[in-house]
mmCIF file of N, CA and C in Angstrom:
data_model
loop_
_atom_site.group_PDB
_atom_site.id
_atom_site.type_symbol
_atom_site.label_atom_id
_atom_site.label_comp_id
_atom_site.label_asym_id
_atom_site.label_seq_id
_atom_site.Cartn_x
_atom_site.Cartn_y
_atom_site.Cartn_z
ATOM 1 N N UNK A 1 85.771 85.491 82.246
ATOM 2 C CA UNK A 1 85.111 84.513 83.089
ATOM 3 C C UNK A 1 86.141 83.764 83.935
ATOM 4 N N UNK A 2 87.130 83.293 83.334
ATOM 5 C CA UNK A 2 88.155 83.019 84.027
ATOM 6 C C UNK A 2 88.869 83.767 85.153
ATOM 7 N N UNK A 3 88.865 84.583 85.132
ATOM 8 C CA UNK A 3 89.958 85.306 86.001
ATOM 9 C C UNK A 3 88.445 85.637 87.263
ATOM 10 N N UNK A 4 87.661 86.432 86.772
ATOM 11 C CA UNK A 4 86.457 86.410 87.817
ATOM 12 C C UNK A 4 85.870 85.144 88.543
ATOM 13 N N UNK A 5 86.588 84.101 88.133
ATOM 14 C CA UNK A 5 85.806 82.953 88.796
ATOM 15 C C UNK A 5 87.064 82.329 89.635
ATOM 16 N N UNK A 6 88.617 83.288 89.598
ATOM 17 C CA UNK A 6 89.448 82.496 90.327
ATOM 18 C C UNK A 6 89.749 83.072 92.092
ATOM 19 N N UNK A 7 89.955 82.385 92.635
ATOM 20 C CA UNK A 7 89.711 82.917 94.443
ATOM 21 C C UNK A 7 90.861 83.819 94.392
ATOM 22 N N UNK A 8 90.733 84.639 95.601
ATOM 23 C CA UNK A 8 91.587 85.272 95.784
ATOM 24 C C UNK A 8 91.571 86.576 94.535
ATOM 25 N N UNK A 9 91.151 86.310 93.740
ATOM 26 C CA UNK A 9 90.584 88.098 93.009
ATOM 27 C C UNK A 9 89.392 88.901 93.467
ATOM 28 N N UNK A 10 89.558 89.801 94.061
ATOM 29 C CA UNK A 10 88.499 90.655 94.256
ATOM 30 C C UNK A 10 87.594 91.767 92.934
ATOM 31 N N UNK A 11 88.165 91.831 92.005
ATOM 32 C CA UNK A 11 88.455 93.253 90.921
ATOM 33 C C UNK A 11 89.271 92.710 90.029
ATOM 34 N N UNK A 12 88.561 93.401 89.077
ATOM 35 C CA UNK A 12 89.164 93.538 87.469
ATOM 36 C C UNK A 12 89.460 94.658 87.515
ATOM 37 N N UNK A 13 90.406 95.461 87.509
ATOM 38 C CA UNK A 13 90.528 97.066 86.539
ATOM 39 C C UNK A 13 90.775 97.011 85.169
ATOM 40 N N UNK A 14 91.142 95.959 84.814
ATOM 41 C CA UNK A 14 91.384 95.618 83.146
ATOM 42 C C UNK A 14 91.840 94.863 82.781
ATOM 43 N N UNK A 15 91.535 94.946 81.477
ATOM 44 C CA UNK A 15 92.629 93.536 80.567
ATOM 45 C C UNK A 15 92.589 94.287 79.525
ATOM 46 N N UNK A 16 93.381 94.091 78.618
ATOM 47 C CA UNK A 16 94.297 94.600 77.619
ATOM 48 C C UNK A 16 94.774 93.559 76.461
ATOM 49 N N UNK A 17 94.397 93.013 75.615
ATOM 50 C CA UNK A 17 95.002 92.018 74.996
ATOM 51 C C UNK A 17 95.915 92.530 73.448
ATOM 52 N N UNK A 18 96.609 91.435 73.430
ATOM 53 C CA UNK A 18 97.239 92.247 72.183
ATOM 54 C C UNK A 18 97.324 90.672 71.142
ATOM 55 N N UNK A 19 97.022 90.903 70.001
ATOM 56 C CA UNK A 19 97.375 89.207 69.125
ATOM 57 C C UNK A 19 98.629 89.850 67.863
ATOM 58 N N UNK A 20 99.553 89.254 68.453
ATOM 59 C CA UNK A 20 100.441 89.230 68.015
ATOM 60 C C UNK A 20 100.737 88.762 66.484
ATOM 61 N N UNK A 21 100.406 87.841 66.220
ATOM 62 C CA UNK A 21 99.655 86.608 65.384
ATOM 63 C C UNK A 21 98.571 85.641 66.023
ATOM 64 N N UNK A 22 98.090 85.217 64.539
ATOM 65 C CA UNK A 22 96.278 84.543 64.927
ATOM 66 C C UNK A 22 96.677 83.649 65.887
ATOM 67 N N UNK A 23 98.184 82.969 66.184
ATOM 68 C CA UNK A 23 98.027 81.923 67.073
ATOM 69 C C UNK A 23 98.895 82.342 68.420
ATOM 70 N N UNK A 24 99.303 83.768 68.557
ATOM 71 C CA UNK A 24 99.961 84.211 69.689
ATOM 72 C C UNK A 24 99.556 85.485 69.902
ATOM 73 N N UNK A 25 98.609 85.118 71.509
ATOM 74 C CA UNK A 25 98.040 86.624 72.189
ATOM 75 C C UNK A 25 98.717 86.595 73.357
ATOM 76 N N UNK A 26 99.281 88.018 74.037
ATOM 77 C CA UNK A 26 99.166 88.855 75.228
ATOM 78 C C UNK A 26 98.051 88.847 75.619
ATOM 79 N N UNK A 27 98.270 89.001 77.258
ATOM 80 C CA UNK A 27 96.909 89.332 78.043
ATOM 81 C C UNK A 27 97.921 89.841 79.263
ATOM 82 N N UNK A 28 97.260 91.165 79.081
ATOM 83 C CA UNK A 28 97.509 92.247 80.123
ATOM 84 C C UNK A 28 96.203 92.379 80.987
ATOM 85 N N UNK A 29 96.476 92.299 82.703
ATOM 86 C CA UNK A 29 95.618 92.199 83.515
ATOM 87 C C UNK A 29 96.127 92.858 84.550
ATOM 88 N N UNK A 30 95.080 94.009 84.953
ATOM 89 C CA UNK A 30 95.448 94.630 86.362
ATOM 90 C C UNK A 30 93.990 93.983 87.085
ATOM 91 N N UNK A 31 94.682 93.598 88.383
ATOM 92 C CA UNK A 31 93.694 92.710 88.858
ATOM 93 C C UNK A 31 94.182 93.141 90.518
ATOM 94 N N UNK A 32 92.405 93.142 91.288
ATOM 95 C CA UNK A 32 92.998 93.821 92.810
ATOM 96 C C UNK A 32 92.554 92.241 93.526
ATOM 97 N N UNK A 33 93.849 92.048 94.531
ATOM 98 C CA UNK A 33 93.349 90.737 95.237
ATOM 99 C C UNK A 33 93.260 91.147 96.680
ATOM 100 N N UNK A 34 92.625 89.830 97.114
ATOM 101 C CA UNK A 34 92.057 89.909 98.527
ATOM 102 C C UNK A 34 93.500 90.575 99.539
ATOM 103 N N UNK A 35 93.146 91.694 100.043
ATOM 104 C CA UNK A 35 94.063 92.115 101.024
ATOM 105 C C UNK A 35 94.557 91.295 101.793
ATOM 106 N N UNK A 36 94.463 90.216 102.581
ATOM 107 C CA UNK A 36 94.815 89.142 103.623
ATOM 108 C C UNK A 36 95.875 88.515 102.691
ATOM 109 N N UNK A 37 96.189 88.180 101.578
ATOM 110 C CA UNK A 37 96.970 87.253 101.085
ATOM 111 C C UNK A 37 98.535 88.108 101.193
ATOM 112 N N UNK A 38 99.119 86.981 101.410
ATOM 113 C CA UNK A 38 100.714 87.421 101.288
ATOM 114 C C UNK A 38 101.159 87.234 100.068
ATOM 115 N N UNK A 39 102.358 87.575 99.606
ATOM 116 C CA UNK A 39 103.189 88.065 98.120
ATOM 117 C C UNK A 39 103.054 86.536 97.668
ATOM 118 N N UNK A 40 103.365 85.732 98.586
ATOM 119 C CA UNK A 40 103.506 84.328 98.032
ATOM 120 C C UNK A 40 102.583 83.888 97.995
ATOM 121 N N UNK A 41 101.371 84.039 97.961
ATOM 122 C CA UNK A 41 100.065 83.319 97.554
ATOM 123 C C UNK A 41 99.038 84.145 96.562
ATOM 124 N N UNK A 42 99.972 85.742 96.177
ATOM 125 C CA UNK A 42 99.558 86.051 94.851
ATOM 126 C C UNK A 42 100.676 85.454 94.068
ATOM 127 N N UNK A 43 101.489 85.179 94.349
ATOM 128 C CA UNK A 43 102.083 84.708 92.986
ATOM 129 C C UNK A 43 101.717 83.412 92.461
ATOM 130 N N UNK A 44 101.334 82.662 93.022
ATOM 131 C CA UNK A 44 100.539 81.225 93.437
ATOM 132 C C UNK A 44 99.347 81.222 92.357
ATOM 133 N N UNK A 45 98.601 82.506 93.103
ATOM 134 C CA UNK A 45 97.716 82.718 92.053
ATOM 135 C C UNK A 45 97.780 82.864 90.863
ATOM 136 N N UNK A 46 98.666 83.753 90.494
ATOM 137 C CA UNK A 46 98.690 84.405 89.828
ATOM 138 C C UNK A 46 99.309 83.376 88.587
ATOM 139 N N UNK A 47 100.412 82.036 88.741
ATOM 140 C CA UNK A 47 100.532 81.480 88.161
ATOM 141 C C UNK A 47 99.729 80.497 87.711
ATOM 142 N N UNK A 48 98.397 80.074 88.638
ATOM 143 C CA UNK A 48 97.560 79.352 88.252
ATOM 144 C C UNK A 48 96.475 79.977 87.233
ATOM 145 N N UNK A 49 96.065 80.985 87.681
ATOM 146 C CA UNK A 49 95.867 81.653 86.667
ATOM 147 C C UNK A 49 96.259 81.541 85.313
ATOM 148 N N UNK A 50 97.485 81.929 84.614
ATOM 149 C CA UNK A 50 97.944 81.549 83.960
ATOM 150 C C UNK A 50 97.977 80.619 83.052
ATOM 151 N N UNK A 51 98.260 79.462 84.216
ATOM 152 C CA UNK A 51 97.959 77.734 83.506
ATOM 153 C C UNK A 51 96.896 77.745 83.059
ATOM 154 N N UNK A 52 95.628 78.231 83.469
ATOM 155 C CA UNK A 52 94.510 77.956 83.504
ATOM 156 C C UNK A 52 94.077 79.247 82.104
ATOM 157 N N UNK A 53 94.533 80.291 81.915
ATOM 158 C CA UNK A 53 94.510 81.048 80.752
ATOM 159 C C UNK A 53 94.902 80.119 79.212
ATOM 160 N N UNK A 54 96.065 80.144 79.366
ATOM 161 C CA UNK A 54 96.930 79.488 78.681
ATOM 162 C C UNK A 54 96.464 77.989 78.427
ATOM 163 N N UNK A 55 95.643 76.884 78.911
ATOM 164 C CA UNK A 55 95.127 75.710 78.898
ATOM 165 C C UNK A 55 93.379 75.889 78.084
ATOM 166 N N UNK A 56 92.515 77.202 78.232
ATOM 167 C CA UNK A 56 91.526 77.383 78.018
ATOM 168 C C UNK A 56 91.370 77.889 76.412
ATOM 169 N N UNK A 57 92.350 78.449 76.053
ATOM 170 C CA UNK A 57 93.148 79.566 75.332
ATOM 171 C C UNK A 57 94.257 78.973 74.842
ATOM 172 N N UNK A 58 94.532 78.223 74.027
ATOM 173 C CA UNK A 58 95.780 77.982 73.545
ATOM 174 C C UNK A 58 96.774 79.171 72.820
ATOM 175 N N UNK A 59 95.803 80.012 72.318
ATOM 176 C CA UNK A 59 96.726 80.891 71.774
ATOM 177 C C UNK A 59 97.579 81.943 72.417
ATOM 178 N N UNK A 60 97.072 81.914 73.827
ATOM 179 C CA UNK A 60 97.251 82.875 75.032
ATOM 180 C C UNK A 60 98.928 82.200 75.136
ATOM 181 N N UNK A 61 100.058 82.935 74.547
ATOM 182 C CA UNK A 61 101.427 82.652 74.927
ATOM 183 C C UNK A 61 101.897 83.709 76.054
ATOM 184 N N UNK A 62 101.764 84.509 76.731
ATOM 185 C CA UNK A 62 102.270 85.571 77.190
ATOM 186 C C UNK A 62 101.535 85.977 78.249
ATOM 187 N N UNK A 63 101.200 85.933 79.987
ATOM 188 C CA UNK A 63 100.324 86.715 80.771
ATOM 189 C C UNK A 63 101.120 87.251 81.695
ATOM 190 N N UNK A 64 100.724 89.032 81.548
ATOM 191 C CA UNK A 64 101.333 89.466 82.629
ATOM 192 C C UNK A 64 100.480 89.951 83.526
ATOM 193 N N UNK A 65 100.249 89.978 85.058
ATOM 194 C CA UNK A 65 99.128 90.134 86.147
ATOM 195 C C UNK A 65 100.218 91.598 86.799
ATOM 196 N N UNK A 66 99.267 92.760 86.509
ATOM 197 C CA UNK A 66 99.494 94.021 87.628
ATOM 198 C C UNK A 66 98.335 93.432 88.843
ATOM 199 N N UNK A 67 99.102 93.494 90.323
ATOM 200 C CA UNK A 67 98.290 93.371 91.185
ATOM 201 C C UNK A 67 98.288 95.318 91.984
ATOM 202 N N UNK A 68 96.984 95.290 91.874
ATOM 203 C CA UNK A 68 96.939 96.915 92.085
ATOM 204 C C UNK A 68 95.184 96.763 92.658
ATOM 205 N N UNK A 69 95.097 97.580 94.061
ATOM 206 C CA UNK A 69 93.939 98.054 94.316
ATOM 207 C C UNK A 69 92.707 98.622 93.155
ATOM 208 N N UNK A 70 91.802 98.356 93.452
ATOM 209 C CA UNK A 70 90.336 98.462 92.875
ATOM 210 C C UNK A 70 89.705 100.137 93.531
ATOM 211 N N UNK A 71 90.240 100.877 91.893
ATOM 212 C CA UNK A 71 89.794 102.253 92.775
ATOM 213 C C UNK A 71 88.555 102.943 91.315
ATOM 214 N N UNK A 72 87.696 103.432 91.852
ATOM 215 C CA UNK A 72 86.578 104.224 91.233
ATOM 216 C C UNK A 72 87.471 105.171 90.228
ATOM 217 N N UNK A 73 88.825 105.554 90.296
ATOM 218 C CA UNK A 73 88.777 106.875 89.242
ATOM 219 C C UNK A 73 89.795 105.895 88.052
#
């Protein structure tokens, strides 16, 4: 819900989580963003994101964002 409700994402291709321990998870995300944005306003994102993972989710220690096109196969 989070990540679908943040601007600038167009697409999910996945998430991937891993719990490390009960109080430390990974979150692996390939995520396709709006073509118009430049490198510096996915990373923008991509760190708010983050905050916003990590703040919702306390246990969420670790997010890494693949930014990769939204393809059918």
């Amino acid at each position: 819900r989070i990540i679908g409700e943040t601007t600038g994402i167009t697409g999910v291709n996945g998430i991937i989580t891993l719990h490390m321990r009960p109080d430390e998870v990974m979150v692996n995300a390939s995520l396709d963003f709006e073509d118009k944005l430049s490198a510096h306003m996915v990373e923008q994102i991509t760190a708010k994101l983050t905050q916003k993972l990590q703040h919702h989710v306390p246990s969420v220690k670790r997010v890494f964002i693949e930014a990769k096109a939204w393809t059918d196969a």
